Coordinates of C-alpha atoms in Angstrom, one line a residue:
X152 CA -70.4 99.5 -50.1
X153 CA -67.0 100.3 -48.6
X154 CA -69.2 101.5 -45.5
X155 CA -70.6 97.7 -45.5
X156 CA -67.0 96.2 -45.8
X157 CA -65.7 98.5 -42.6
X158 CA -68.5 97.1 -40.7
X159 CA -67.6 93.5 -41.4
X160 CA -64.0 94.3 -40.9
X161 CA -64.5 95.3 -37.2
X162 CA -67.3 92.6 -36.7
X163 CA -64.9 89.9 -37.7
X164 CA -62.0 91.8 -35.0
X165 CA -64.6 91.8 -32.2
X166 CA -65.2 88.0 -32.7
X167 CA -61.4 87.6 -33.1
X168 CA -60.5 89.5 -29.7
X169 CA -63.6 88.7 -27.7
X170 CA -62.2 84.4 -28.4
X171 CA -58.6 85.7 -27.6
X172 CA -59.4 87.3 -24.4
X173 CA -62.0 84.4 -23.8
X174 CA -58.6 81.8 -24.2
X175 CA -56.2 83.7 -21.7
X176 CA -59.2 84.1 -18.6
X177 CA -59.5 79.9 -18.8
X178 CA -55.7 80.1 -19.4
X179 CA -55.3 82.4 -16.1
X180 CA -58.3 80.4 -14.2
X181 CA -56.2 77.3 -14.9
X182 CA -52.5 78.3 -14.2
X183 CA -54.1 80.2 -10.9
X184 CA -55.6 76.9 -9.6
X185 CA -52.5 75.3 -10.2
X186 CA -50.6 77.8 -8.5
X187 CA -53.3 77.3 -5.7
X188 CA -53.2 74.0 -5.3
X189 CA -49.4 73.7 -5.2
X190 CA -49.5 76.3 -2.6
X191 CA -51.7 73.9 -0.5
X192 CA -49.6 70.6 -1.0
X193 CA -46.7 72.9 0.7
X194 CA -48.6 74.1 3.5
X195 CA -49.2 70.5 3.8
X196 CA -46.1 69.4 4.1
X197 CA -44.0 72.8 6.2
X198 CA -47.6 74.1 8.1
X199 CA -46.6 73.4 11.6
X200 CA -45.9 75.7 14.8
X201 CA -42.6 76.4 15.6
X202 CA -41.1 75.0 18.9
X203 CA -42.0 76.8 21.6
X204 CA -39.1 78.6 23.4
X205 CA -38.1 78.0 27.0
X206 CA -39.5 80.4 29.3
X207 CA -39.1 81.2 32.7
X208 CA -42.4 82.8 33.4
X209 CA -46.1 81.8 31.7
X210 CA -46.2 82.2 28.1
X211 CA -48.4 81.5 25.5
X212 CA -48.5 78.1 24.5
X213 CA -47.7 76.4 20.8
X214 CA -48.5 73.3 19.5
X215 CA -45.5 71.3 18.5
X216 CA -45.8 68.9 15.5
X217 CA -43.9 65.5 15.4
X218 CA -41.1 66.3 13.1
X219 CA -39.6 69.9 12.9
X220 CA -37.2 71.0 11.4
X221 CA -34.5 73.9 12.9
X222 CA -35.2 75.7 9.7
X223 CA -39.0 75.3 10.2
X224 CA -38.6 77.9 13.2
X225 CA -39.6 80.8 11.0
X226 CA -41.6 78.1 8.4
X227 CA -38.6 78.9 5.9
X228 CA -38.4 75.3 5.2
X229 CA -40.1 71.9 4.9
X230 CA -40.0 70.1 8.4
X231 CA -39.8 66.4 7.4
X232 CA -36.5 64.6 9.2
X233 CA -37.7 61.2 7.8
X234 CA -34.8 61.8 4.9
X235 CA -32.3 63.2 7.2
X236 CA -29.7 60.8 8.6
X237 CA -30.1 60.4 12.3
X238 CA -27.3 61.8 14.9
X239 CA -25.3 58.8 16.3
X240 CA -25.0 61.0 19.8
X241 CA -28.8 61.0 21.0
X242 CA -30.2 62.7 24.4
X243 CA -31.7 59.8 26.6
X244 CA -33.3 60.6 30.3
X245 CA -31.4 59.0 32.8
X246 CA -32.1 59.5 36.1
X247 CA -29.2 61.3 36.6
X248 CA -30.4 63.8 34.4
X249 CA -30.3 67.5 35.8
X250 CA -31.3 70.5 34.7
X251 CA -28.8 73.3 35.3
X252 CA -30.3 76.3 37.3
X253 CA -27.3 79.6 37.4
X254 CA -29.1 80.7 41.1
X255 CA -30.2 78.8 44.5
X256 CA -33.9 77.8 44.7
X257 CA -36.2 81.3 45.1
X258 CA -33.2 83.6 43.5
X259 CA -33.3 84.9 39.9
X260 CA -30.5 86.5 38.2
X261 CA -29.7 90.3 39.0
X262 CA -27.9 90.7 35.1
X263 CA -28.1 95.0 35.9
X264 CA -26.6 94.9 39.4
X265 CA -24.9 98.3 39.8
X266 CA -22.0 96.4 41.4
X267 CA -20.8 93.7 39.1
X268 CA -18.2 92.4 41.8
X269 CA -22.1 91.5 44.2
X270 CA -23.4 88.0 43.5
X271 CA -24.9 88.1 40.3
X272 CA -28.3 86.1 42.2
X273 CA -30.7 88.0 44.3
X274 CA -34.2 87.2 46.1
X275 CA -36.5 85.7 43.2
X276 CA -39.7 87.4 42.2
X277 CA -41.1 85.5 39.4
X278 CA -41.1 81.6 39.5
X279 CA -38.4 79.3 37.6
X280 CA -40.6 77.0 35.6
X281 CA -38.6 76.2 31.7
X282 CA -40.1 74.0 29.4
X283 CA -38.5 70.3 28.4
X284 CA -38.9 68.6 25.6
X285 CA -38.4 65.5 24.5
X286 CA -36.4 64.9 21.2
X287 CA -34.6 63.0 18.2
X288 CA -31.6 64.4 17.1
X289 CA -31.0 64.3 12.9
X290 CA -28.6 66.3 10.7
X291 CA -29.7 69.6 10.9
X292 CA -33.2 68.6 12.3
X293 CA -35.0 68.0 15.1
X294 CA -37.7 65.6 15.4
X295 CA -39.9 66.4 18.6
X296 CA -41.6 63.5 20.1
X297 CA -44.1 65.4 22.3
X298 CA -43.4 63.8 25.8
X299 CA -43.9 65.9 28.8
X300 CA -40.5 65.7 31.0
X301 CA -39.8 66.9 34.0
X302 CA -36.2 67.3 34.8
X303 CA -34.8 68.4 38.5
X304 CA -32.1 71.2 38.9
X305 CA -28.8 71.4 39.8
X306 CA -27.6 74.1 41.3
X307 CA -24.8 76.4 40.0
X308 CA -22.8 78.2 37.1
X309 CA -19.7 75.3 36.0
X310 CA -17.8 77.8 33.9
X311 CA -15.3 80.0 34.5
X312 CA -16.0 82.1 31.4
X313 CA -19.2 82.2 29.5
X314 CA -21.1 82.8 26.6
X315 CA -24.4 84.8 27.3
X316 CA -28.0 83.9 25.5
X317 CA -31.2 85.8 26.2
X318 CA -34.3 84.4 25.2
X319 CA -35.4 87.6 23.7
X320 CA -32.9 87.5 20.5
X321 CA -31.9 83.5 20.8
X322 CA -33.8 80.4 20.2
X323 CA -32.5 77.4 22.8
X324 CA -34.3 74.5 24.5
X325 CA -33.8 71.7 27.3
X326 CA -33.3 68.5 25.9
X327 CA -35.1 65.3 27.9
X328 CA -30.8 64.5 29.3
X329 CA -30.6 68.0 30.4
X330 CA -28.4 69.1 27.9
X331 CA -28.9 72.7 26.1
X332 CA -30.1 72.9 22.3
X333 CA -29.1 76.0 20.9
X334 CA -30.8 77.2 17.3
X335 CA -28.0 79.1 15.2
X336 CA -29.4 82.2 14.3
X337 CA -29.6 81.3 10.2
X338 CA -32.2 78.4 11.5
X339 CA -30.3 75.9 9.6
X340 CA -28.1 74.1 12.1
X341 CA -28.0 73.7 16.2
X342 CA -25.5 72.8 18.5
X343 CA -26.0 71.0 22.1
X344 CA -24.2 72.1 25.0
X345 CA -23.6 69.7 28.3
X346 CA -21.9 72.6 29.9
X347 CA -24.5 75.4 30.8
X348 CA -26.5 76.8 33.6
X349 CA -30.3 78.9 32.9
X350 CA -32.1 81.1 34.9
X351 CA -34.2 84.1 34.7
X352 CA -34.3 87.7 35.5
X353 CA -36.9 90.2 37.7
X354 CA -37.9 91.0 34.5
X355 CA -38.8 87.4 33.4
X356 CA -36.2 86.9 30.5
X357 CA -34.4 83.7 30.1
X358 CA -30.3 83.6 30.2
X359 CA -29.0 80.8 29.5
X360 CA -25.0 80.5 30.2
X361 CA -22.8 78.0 28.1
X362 CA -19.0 77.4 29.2
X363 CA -16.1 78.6 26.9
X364 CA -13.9 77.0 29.8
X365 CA -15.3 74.8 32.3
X366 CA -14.2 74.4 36.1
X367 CA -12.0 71.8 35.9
X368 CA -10.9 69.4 39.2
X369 CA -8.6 71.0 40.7
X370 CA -7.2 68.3 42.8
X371 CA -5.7 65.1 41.0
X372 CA -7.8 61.5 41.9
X373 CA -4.9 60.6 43.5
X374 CA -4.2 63.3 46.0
X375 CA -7.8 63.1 46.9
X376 CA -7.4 59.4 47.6
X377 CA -4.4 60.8 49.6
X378 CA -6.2 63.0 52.0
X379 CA -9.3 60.4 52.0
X380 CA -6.6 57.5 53.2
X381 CA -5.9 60.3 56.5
X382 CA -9.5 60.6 57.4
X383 CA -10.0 57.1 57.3
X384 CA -6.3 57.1 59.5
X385 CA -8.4 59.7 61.7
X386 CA -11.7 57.1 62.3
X387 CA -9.7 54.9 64.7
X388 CA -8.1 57.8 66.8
X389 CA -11.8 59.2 66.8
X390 CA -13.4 56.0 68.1
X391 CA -11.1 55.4 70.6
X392 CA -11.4 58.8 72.4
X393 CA -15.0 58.0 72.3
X394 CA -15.1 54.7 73.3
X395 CA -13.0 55.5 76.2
X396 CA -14.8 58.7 77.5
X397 CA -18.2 57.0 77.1
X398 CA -17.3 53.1 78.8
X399 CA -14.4 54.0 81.5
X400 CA -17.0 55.4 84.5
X401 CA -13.9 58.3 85.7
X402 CA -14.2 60.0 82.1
X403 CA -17.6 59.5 81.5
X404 CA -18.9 63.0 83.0
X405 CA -20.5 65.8 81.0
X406 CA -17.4 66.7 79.5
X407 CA -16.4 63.3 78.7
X408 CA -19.8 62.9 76.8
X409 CA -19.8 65.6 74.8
X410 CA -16.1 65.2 73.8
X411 CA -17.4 61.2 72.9
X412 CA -19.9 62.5 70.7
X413 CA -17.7 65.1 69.2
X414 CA -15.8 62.6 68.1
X415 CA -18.0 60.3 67.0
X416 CA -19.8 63.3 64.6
X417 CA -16.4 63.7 63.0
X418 CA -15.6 60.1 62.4
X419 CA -19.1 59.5 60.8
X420 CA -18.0 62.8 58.5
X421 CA -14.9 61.8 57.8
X422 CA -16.2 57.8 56.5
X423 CA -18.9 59.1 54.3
X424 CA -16.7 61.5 52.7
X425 CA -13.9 59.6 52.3
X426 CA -15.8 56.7 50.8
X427 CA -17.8 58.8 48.4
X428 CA -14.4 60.5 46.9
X429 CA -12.5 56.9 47.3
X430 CA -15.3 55.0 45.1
X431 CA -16.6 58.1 42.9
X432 CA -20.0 58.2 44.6
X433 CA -22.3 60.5 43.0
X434 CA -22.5 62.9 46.2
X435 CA -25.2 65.5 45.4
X436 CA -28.5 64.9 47.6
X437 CA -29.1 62.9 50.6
X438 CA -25.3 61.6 50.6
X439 CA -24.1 64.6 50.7
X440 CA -26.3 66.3 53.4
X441 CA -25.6 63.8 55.4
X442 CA -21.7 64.7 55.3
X443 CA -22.2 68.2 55.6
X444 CA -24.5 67.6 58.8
X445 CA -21.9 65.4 60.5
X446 CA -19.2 67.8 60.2
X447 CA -21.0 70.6 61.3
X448 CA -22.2 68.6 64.2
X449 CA -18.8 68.4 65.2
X450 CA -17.9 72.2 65.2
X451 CA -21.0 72.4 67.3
X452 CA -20.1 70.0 69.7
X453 CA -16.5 72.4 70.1
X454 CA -18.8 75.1 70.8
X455 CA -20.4 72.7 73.5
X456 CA -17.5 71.8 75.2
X457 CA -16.1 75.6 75.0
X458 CA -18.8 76.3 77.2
X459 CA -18.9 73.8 79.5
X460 CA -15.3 75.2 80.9
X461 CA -17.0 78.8 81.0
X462 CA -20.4 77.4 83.4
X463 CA -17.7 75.4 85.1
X464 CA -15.3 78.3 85.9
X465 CA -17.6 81.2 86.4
X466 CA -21.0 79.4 88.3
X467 CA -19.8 75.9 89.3
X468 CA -16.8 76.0 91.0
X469 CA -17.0 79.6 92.9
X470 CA -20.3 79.2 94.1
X471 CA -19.5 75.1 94.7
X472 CA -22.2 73.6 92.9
X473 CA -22.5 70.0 92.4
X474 CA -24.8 69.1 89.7
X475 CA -27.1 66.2 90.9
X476 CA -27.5 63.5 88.4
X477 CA -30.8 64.7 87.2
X478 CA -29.5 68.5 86.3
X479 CA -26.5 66.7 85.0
X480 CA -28.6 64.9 82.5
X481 CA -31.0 68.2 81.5
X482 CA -27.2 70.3 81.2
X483 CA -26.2 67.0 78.1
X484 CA -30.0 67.3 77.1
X485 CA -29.3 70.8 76.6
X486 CA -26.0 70.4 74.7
X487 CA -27.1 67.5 72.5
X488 CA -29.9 70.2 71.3
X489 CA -27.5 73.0 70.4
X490 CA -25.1 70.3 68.4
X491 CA -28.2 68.8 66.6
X492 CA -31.1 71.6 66.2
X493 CA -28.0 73.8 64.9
X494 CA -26.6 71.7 61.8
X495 CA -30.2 70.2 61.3
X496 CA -31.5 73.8 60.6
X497 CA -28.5 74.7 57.9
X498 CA -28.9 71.3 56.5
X499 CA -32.6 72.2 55.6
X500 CA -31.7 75.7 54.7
X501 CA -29.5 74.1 52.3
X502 CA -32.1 71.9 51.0
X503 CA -34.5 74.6 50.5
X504 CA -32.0 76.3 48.5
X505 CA -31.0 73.2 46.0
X506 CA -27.5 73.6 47.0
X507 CA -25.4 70.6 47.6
X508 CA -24.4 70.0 50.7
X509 CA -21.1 68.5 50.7
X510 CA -18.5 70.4 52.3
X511 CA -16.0 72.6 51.0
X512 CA -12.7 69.6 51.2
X513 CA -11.3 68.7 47.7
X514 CA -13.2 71.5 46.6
X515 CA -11.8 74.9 44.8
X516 CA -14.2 78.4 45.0
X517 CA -12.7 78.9 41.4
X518 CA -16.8 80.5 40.7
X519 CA -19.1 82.2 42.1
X520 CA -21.5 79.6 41.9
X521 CA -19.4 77.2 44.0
X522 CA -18.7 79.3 46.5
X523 CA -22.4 79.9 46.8
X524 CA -22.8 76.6 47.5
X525 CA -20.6 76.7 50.8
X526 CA -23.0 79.6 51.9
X527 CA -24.7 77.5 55.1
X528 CA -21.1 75.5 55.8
X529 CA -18.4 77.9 55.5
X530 CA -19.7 80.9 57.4
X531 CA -21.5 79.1 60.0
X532 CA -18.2 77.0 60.9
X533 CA -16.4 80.3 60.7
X534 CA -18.6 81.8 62.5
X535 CA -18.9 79.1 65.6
X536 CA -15.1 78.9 65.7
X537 CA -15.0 82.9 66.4
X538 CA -17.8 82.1 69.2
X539 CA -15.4 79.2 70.8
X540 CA -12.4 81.4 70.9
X541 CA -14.2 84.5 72.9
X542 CA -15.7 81.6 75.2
X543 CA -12.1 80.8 75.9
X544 CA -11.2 83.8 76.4
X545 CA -13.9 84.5 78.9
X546 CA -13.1 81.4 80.5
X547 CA -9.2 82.4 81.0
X548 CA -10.6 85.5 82.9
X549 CA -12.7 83.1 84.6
X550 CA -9.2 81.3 86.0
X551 CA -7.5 84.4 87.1
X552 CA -10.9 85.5 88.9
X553 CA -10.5 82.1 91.1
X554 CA -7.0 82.3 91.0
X555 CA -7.4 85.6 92.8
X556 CA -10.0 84.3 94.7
X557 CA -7.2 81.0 95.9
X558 CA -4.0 84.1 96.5
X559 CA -6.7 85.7 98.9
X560 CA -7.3 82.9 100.8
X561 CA -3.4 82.2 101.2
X562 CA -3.4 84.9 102.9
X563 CA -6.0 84.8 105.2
X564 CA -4.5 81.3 106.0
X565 CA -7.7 79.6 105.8
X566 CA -7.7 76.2 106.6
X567 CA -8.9 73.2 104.2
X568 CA -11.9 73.0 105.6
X569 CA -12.5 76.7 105.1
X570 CA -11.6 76.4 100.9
X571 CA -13.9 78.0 99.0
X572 CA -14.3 75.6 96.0
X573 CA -13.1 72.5 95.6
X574 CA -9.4 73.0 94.1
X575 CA -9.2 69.0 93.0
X576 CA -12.4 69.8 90.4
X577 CA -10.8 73.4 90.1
X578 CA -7.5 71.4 88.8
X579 CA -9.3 69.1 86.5
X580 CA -11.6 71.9 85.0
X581 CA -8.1 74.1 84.3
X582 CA -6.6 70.7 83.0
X583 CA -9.6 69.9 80.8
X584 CA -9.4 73.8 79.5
X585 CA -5.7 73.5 78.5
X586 CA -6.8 70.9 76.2
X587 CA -9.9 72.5 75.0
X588 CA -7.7 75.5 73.9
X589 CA -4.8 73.3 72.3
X590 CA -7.5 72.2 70.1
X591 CA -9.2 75.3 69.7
X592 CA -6.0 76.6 67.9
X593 CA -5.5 73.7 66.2
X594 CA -9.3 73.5 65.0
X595 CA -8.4 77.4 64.0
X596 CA -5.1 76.2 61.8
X597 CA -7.0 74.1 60.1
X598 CA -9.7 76.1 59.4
X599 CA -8.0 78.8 57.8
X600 CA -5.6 76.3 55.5
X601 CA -9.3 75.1 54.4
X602 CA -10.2 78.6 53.7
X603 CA -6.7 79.2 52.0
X604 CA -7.0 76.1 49.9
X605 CA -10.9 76.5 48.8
X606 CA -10.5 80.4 47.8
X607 CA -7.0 79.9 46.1
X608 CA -6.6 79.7 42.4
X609 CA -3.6 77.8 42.0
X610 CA -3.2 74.2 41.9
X611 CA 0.3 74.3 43.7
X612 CA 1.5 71.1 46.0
X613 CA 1.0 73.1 49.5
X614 CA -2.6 73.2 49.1
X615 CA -2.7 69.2 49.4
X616 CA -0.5 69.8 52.7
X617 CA -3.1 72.2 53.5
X618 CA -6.0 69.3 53.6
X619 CA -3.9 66.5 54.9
X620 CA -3.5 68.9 58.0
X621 CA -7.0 68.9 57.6
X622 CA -7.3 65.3 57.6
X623 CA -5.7 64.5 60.5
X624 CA -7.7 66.1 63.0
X625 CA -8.7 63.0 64.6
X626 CA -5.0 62.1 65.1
X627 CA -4.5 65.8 67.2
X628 CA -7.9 65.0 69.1
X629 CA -6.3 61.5 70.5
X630 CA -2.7 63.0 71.2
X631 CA -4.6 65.7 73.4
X632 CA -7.1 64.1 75.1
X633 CA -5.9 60.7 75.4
X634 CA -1.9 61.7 75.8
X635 CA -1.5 65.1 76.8
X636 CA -4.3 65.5 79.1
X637 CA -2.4 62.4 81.0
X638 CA -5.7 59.8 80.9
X639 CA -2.9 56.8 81.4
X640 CA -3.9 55.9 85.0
X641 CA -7.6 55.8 84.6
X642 CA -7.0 53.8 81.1
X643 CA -4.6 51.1 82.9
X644 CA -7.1 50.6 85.8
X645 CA -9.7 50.1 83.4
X646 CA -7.3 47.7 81.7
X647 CA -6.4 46.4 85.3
X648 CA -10.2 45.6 86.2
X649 CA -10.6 43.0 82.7
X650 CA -7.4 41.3 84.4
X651 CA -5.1 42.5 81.4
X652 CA -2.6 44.4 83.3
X653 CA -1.0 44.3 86.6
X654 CA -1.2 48.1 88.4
X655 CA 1.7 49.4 90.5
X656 CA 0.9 50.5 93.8
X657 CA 1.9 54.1 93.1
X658 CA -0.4 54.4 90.4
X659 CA -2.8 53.5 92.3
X660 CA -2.3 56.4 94.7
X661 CA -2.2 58.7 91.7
X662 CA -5.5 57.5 90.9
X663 CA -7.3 58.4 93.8
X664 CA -5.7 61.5 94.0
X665 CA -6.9 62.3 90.2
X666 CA -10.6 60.9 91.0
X667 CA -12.6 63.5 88.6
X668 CA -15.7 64.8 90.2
X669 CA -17.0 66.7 87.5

């Protein structure tokens, strides 16, 4: 009997535990699916890739979804922006909207350069190609709009000290304005920089530089209108030397013509650059190249002249040579070549590179990245300059050579008709040399004041003195050509022939005496 009553005992137990365990698996089943389908309605809302990062070389791709959050980067947080309040400051693509490359075109960074003082840009291996996107700016999330932008480059680092980024442990991306967005490293906030430069390394990683101070103008509005107001003083001086030297028939001779277009390159400089800095012209691309070819078309056309006094006093006058018209014309072919192919061929250099090509005036080398951009103006000017001074002086040896050559035949008491050069073209040559050299060192003053006042660091008064010397150049080139080199006989008698000026008989003997044959 009590046998019998154990048995029911556990029976009933079973039945009791078999229903309780029975409950809790549909209790578990249930609180499970819950659980499950909660778990999708969040990856419904936050499943999205993150934003792809910017990338110098070819990486794999992501999809980005249409509203992203910062904090949806690592998927820590739900990546709707449609309750967020939207920034007041948003990114718009202009079409002055650049993208800022640290290195020339075909250069990539050299971050683990032995010598830190080289230029932190070497020959580029891999190929600059970052990423763009397209964006809406809320509080503490962005909203990607998925519109494929491509932005050009400027060229060049505008800080003078910098914070460093590398793609590798930093999140940042080009904004459709060209502007940086950096991702703070707890994924919940960003900040956008204006003031930045990227690039990449051998090695393919992605810097990315943003300013703590930027380069700022180092020369006041006003003084810059200043030193503009002197070119444009300089433009008259400049066309009148050329008018005269290419209408009055006495001056217009090979040397005359190349000094006419000399001029005529620098006054063309001098407008276009002083009007850009006078009005505020944007001058990066095609204004600017134009500028920088002018200019150097003028040190080219010194060069020119330089060596039109060295063929004249070592082959022309001792070996009395009179160029006919038709070699006369193939010698200015020549020249016009030289002062063309030359600053043509560092113009396109510097379009190759993405540099800008406006020259170094108003300018301050306070970076490295700005005086890389002077790379095709400021050594090749230096370097012509150097070239006209050892013509010079080649040509002075040239003079004592003939003047030897004259002292000999004093002595021998040769008659006129026994001269051995023509000593009328001998005196012009020698006349046009003096003036040739007078500008020479002038050209040379200048030149180093430019150098002084683009490498200096300081913002003191003397380097505004320094450019208005600068400035003036076309002032010095009409003093010397026009005043010094004594052109007033041939420029009354041309004033004489259009009935505007009565010519004294003694000025008329002058002027045969000074007929230039060259």
């Amino acid at each position: 009997m009590s046998f019998y009553y154990l048995q029911e005992i556990v029976m009933v137990y079973l039945a009791t535990y078999s229903s309780f365990v029975l409950s809790f698996a549909q209790t578990t089943d249930q609180y499970n699916l819950n659980t499950l389908s909660n778990n999708e309605s969040i990856d419904n809302v936050t499943s999205t890739e993150s934003l792809e990062p910017i990338s110098g070389v070819n990486s794999f791709s992501t999809e980005s979804s249409t509203s992203t959050s910062v904090a949806s980067v690592n998927n820590a947080l739900p990546a709707d922006c449609s309750q967020r309040e939207k920034n007041r400051g948003q990114p718009i693509a202009k079409s002055s909207s650049r993208l800022r490359k640290c290195c020339p075109l075909g250069e990539n960074l050299d971050i683990y350069r032995e010598n830190q003082s080289d230029s932190m840009c070497d020959n580029g291996i891999l190929k600059f190609e970052p990423a763009v996107i397209s964006a809406v700016l809320f509080d503490n999330c962005i909203e990607d709009l998925e519109i494929e932008t491509i932005l050009p480059y400027d060229i060049g680092n505008p800080c003078n000290s910098s914070f460093q980024y590398d793609d590798e442990e930093d999140v940042f991306f080009v904004l459709q304005d060209g502007s940086l967005l950096i991702i703070d490293h707890d994924n919940e906030s960003y900040t956008v920089e204006k003031n930045y430069c990227l690039d990449i390394d051998k090695t393919g990683h992605l810097f990315a530089f943003t300013c703590i101070t930027q380069v700022e103008e180092q020369i006041a509005f006003a003084k810059v209108v200043m030193v503009a107001v002197l070119m444009l003083i300089s433009i008259p001086c400049l066309l009148l030397v050329s008018y005269l030297h290419l209408t009055l028939r006495l001056l217009r001779n090979l040397h005359g013509l190349s000094l006419s277009l000399m001029s005529l390159c620098l006054s063309s400089g001098y407008f276009v650059h002083s009007v850009v800095h006078i009005y505020e012209i944007p001058n990066t691309g095609f204004i600017g190249y134009v500028v920088q070819f002018f200019i150097l078309s003028y040190f080219f056309w010194y060069f020119c002249i330089c060596f039109n006094v060295l063929f004249n006093v070592w082959y022309k006058l001792p070996c009395c040579i009179q160029l006919t018209k038709t070699w006369a014309t193939i010698n200015f072919i020549c020249y016009c070549l030289i002062a063309f192919t030359g600053p043509a061929t560092l113009v396109a250099l510097t379009v190759q590179k993405g540099l800008p090509g406006l020259p170094s005036y108003f300018l301050q080398g306070l970076t490295e990245s700005i005086r890389e951009s002077q790379r095709y103006f400021i050594p090749p000017v230096s370097t012509i300059l150097i070239c006209s001074f050892l013509v010079n002086i080649i040509s002075f040896f040239g003079f004592q050579r003939i003047n030897g050559y004259s002292q000999a035949e004093k002595n021998d008491h040769a008659g006129p008709s026994d001269a051995i050069f023509d000593q009328q073209k001998y005196e012009d040559v020698k006349k046009d040399a003096k003036c040739v050299s007078l500008l020479g060192i002038i050209m040379i003053i200048s030149w180093l004041l430019e150098i002084v006042t683009f490498y200096s660091g300081s913002n003191s008064n003397y380097l505004l003195l320094c450019d208005m010397v600068n400035g003036l150049q076309g002032v010095w080139i009409l003093l010397i050509f026009l005043v010094v080199r004594r052109r007033r006989t041939i420029i009354l008698r041309w004033w004489y022939d259009r009935g505007s000026h009565k010519i004294e008989g003694t000025e008329l003997q002058e002027l045969d005496t000074n007929v230039n044959h060259i």
